[in-house]
XYZ file of N, CA and C in Angstrom:
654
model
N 162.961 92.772 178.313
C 164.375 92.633 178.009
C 165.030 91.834 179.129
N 165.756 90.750 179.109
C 166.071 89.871 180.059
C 166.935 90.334 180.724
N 167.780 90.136 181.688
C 169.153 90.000 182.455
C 170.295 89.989 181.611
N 171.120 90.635 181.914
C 172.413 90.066 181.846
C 172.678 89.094 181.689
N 173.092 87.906 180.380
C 173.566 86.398 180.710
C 172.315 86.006 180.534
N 170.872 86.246 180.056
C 169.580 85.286 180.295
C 169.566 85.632 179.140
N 168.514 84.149 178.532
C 167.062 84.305 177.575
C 166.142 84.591 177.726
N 165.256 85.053 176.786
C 163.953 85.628 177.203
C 163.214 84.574 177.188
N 162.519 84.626 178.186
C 161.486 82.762 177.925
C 159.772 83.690 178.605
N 159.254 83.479 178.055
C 158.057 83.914 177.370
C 156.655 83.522 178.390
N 156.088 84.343 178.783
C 155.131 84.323 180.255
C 153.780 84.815 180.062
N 153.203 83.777 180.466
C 151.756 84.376 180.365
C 151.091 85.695 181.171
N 150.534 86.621 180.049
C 149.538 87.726 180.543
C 148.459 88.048 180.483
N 147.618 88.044 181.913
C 146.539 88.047 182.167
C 145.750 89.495 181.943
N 144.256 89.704 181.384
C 143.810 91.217 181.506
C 144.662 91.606 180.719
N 145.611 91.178 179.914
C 146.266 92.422 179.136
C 147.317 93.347 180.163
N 147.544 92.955 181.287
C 148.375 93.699 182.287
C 150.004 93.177 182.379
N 150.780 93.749 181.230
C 151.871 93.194 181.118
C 152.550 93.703 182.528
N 152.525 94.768 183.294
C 153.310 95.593 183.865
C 153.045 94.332 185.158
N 151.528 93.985 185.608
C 151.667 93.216 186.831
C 152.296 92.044 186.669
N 152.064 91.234 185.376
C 152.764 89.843 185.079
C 154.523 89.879 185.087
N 155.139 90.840 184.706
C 156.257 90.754 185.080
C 156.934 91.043 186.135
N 155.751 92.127 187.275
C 156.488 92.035 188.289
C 156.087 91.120 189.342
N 155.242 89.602 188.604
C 154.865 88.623 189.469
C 155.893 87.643 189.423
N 157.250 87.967 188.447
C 158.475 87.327 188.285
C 159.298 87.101 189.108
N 159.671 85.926 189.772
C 160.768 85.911 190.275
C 161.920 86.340 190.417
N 162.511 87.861 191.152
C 163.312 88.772 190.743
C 164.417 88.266 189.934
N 164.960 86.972 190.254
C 166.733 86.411 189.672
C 166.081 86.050 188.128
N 164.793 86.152 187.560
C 164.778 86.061 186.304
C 163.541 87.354 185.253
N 163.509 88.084 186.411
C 162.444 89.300 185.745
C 163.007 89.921 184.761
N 162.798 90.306 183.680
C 162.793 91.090 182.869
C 162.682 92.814 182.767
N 163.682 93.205 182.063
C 162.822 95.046 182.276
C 161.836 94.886 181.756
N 161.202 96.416 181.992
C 159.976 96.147 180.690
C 160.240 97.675 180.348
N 159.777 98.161 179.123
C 159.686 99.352 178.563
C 158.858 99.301 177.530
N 157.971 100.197 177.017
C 157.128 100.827 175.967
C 157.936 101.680 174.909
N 157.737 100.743 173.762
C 158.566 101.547 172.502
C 157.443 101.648 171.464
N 157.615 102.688 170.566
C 156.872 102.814 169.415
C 157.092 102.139 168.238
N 156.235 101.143 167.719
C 156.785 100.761 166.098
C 156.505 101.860 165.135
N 157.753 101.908 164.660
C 157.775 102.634 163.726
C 157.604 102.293 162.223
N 157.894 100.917 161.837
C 158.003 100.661 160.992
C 156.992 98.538 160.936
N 156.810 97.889 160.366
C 156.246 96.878 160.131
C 156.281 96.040 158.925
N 157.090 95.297 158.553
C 157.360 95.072 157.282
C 156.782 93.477 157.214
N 155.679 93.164 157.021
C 155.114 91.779 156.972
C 155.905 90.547 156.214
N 156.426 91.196 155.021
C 156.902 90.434 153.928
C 158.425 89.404 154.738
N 159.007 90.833 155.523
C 160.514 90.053 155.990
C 160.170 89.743 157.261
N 159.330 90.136 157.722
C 158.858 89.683 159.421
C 159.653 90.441 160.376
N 159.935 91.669 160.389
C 160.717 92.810 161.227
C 159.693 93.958 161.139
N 160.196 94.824 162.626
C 159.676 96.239 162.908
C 160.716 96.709 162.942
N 160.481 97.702 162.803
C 161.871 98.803 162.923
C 161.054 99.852 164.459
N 162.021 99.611 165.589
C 161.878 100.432 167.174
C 163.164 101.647 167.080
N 162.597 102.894 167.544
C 163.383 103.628 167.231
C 163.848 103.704 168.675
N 165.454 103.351 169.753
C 165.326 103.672 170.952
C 166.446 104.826 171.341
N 166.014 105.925 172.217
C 167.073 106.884 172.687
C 167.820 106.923 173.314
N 169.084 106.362 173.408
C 170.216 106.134 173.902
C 170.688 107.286 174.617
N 170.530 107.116 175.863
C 171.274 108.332 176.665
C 171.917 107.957 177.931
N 173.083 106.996 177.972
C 174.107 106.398 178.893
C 173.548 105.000 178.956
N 173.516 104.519 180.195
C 173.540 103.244 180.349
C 172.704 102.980 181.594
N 172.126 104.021 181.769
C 171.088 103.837 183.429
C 169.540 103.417 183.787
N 168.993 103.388 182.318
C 167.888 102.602 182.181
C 167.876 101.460 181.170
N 166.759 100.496 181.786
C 166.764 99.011 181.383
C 166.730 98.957 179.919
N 165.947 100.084 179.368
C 166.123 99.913 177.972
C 167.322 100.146 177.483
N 168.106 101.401 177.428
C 169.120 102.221 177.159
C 170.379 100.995 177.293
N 170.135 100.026 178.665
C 171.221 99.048 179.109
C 171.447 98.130 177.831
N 169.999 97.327 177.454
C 170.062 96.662 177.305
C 170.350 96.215 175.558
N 169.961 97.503 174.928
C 170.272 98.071 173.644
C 171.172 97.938 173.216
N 172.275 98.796 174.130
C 173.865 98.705 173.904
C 174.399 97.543 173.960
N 173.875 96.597 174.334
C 174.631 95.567 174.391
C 174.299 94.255 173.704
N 173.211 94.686 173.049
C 172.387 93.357 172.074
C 173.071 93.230 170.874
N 173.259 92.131 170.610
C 174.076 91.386 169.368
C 173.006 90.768 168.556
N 173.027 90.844 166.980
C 172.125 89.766 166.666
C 171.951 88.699 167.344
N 170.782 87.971 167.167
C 170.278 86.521 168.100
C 169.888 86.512 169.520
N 169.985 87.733 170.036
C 170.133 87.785 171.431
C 168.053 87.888 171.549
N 167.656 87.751 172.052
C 166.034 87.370 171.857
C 165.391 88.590 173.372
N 164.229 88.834 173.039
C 163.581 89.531 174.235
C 162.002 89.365 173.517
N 160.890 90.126 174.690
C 159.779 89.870 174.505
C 159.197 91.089 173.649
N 158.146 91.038 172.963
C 157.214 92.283 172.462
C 156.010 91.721 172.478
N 155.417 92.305 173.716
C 153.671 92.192 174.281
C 153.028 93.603 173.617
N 151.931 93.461 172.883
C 151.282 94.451 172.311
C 150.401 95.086 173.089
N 150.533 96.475 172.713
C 149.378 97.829 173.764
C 148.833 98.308 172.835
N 147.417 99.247 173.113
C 146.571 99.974 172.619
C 147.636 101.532 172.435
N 147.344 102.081 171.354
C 148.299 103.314 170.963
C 147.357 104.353 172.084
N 148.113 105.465 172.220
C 147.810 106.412 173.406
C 146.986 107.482 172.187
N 147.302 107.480 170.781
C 147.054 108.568 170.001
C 145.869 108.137 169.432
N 144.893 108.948 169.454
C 144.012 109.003 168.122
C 143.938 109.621 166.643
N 143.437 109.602 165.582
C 143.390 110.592 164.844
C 142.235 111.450 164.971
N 142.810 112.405 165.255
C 141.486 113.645 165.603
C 140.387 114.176 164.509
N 139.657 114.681 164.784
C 138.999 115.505 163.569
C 138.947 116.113 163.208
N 139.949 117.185 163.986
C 140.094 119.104 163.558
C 141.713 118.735 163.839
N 142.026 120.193 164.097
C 143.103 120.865 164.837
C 143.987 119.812 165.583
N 145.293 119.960 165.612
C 145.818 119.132 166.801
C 147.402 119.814 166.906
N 147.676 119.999 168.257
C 149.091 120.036 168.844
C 149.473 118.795 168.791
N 150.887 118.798 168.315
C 152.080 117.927 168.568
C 153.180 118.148 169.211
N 153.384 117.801 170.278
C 154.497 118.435 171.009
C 155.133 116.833 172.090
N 156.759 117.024 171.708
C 157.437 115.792 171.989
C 159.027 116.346 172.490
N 159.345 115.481 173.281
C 160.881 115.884 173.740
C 161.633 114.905 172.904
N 162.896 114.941 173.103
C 163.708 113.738 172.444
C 163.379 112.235 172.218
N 163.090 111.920 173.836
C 162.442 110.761 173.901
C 160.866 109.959 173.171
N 160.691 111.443 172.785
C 158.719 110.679 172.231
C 159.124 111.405 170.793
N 160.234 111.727 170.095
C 160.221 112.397 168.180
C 160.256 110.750 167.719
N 160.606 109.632 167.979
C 160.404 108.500 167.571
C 158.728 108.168 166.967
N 157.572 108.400 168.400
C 156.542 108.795 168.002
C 155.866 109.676 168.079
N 156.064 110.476 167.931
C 155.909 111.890 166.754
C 156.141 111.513 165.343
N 156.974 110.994 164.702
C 157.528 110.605 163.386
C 156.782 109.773 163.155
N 156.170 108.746 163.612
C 155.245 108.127 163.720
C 153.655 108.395 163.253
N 153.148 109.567 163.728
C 152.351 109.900 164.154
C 151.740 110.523 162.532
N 152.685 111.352 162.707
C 153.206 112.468 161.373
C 152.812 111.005 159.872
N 153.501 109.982 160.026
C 153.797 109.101 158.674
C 152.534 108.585 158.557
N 151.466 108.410 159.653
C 150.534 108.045 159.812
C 149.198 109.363 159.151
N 149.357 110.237 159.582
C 148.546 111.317 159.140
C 148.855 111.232 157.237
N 150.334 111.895 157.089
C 150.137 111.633 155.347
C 149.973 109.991 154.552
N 150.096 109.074 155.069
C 149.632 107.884 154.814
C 147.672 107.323 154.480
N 147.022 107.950 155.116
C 145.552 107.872 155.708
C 145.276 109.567 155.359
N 145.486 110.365 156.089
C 144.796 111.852 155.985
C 146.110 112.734 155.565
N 146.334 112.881 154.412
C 147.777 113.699 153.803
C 146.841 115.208 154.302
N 145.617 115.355 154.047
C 144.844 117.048 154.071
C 144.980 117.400 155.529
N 144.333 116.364 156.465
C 144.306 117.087 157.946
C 145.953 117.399 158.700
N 147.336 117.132 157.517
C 148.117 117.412 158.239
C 148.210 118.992 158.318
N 147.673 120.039 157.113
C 147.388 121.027 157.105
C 146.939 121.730 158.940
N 146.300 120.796 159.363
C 145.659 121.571 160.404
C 146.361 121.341 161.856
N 147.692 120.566 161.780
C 148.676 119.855 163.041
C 149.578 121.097 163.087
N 150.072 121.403 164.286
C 151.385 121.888 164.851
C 152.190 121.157 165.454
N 152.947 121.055 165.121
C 154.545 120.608 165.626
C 155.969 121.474 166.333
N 155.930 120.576 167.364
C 156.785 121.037 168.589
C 157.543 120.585 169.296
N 158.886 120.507 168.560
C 160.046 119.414 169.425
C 160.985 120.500 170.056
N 161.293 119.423 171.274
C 162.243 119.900 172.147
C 163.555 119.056 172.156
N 164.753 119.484 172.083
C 165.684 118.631 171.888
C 166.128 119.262 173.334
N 167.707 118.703 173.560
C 169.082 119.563 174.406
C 170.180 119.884 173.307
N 170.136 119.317 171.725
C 171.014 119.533 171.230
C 170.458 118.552 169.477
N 171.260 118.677 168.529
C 171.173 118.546 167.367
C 170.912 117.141 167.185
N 171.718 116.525 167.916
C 172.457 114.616 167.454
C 171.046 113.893 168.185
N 170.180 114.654 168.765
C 169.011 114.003 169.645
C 167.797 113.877 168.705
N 167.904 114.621 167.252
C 166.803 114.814 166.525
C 166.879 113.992 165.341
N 166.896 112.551 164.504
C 166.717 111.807 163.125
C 166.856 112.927 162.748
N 168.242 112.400 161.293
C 168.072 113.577 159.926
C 167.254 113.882 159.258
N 166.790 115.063 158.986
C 166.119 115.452 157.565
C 164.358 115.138 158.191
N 164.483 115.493 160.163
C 162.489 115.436 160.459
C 162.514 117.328 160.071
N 162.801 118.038 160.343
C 162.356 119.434 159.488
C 162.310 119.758 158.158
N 162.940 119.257 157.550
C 162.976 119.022 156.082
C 161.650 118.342 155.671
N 161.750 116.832 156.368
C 160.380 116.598 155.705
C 159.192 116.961 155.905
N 158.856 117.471 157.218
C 157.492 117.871 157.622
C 157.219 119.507 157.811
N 158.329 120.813 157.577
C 158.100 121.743 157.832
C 157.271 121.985 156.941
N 157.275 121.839 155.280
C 156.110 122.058 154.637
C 154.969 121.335 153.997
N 154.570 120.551 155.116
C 153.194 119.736 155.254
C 152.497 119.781 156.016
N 152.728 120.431 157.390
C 152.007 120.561 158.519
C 152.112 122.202 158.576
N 150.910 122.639 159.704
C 150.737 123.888 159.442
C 151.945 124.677 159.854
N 152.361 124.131 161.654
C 153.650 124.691 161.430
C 154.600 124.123 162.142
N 155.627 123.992 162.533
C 157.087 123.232 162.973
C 158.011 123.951 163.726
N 157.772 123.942 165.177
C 159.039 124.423 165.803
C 159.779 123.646 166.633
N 161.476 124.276 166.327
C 162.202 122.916 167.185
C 162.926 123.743 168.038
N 162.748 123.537 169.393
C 163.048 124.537 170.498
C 164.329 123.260 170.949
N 165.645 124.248 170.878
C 167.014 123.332 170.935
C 167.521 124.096 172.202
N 167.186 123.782 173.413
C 167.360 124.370 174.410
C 167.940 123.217 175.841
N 168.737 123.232 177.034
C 169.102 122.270 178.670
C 167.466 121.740 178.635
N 167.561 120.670 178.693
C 166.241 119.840 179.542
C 165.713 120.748 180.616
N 166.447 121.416 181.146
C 166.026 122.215 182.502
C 165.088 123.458 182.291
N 165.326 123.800 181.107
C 164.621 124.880 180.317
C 163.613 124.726 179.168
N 163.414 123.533 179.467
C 162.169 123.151 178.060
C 160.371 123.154 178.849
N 160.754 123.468 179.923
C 158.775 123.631 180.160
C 158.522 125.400 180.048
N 159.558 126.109 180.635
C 160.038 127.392 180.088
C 159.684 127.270 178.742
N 160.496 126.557 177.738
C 160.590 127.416 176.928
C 159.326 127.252 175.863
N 158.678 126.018 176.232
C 157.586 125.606 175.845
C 156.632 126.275 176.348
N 156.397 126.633 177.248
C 155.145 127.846 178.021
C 155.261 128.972 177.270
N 156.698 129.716 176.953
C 156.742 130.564 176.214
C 156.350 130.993 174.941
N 156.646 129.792 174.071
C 155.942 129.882 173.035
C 154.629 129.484 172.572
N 153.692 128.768 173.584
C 151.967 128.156 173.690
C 151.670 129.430 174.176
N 152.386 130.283 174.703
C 151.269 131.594 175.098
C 151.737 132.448 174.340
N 152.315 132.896 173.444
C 152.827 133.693 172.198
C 151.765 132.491 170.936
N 151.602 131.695 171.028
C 150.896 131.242 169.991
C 149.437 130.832 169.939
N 149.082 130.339 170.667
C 147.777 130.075 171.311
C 146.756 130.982 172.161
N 145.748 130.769 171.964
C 144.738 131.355 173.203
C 143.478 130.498 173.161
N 142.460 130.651 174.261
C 140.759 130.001 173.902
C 140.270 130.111 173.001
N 140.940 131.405 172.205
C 140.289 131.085 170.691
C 140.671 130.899 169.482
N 142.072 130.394 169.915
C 142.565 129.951 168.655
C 143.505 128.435 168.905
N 143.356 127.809 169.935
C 143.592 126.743 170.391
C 143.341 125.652 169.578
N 144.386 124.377 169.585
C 144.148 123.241 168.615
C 142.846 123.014 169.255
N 142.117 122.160 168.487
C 140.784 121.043 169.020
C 141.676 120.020 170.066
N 142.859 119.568 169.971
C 143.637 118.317 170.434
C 144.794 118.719 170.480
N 145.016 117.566 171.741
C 146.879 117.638 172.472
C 147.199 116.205 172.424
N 148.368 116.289 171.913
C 149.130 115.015 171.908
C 150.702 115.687 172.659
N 150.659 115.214 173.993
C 152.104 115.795 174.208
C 152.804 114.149 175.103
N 154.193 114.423 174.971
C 154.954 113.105 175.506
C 156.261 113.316 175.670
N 156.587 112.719 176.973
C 158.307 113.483 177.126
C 158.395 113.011 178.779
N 159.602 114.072 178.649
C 159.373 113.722 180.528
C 158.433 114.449 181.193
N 158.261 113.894 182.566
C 156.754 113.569 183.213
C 156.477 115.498 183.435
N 157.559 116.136 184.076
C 157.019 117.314 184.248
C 156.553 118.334 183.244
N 157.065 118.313 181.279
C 156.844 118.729 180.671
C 155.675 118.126 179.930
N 155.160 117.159 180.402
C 153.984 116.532 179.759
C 152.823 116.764 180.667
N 152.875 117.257 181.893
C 151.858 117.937 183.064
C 151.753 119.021 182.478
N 152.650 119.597 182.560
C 152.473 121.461 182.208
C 152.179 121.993 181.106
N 152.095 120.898 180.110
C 151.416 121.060 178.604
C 149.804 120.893 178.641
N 150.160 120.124 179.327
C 148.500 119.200 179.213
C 147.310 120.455 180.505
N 148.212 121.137 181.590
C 147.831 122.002 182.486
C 147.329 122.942 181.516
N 148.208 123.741 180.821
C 148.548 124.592 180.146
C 146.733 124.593 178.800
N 146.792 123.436 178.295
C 146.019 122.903 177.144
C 144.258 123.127 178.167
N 144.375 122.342 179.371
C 143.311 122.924 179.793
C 142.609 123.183 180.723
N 143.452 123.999 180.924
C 142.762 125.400 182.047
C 143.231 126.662 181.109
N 144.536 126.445 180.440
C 144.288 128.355 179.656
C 143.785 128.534 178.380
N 143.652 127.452 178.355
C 142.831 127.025 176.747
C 141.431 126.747 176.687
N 141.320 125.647 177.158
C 140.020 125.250 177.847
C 139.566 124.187 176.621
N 140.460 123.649 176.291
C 140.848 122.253 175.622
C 139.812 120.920 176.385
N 138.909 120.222 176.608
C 138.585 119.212 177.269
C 139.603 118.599 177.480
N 139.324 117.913 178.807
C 140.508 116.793 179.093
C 140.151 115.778 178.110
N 139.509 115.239 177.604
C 139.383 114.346 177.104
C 139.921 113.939 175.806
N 140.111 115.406 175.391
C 140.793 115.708 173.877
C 142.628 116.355 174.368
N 142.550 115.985 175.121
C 144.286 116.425 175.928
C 144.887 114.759 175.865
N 145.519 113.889 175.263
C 146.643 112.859 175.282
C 147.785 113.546 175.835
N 148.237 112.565 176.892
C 149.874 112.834 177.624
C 150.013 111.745 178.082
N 151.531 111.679 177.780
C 152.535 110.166 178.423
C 153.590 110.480 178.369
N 153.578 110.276 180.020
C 155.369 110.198 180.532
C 155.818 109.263 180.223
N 157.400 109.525 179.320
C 157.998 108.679 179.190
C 159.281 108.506 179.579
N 159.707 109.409 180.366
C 160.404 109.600 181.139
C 160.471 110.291 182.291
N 161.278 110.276 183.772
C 160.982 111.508 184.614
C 162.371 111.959 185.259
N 162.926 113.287 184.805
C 163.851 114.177 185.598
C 164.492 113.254 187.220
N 165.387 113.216 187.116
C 166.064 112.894 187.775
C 165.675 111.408 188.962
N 164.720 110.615 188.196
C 164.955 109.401 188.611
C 164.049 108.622 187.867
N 164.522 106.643 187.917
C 163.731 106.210 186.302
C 162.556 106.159 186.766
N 161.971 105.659 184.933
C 160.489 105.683 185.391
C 160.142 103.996 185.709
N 159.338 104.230 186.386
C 158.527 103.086 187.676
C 158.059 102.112 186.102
């Protein structure tokens, strides 16, 4: 996403390492950079639909959102998705910032595997109502095995999320798979949580910070 007052003018990346190529930019014309989920892909009209979470004006994405007018141009360098589709069981668990992909995730399972959504749990954390797309409990509470939306202060969501993985879970009744994403400390303590009290492989544990408590992310 360019500057203030700039165009986006378009830079070669080496290795696939977008993060080093832009910060090999000359600061008076670097670009932010941020990781968004497509949500949508429509070949025919040549648009994606990016779902982004607007929460003030203090990160590069959040900045730069608010203030884009049609025509205004920026870059989209493509990444490998963080998610797999599993083969059993799987936790879903997302804060405000990652229900974009979560929704995602979810459209993807009944699209390809409508049966293995039977075997997913779902687990959003909001701070409040206006943070959650209309009508995501409606559509997925009765397709997936089960759906909870813990509407609780940011300050209280690894709380309140611990609370309910150990009221619901144990080693022997644990998903096969973790997909968790949010900010950085509630995406540690899930993924902690997944395996050492579970005993989940790391390998079958997915986590990405996508944000971190009280300062941006790097």
């Amino acid at each position: 996403m360019p500057q203030d007052g700039q165009e986006f003018s378009p830079f070669p990346v080496e290795d696939s390492n977008v993060r080093a190529a832009v910060t090999g930019l000359p600061a008076k014309i670097r670009p932010a950079l941020r990781w968004y989920t497509i949500r949508r892909l429509n070949h025919d009209a040549h648009t994606i639909d990016v779902d982004v979470v607007t929460h003030g004006d203090n990160g590069p994405g959040t900045h730069w959102i608010r203030k884009a007018q049609p025509g205004d141009t920026a870059g989209i360098y493509t990444g490998q998705a963080r998610w797999q589709e599993p083969r059993k069981s799987q936790l879903l668990l997302a804060d405000a910032s990652a229900l974009p992909a979560l929704w995602h995730i979810l459209e993807h399972y009944e699209a390809f595997s409508p049966d293995a959504l039977g075997g997913v749990d779902v687990v959003a954390l909001i701070a409040s109502d206006d943070e959650i797309e209309d009508g995501f409990e409606e559509t997925w509470s009765g397709k997936v095995r089960s759906l909870t939306m813990i509407s609780a202060p940011h300050e209280e969501h690894i709380a309140r999320a611990r609370q309910l993985l150990d009221s619901r879970f144990a080693p022997d009744t644990a998903p096969d798979s973790v997909w968790v994403s949010g900010e950085g400390d509630l995406a540690k303590a899930v993924r902690a949580i997944a395996v050492h009290d579970w005993g989940v492989p790391r390998e079958d544990v997915i986590w990405s910070v996508y944000w971190i408590q009280g300062k941006p992310r790097p």
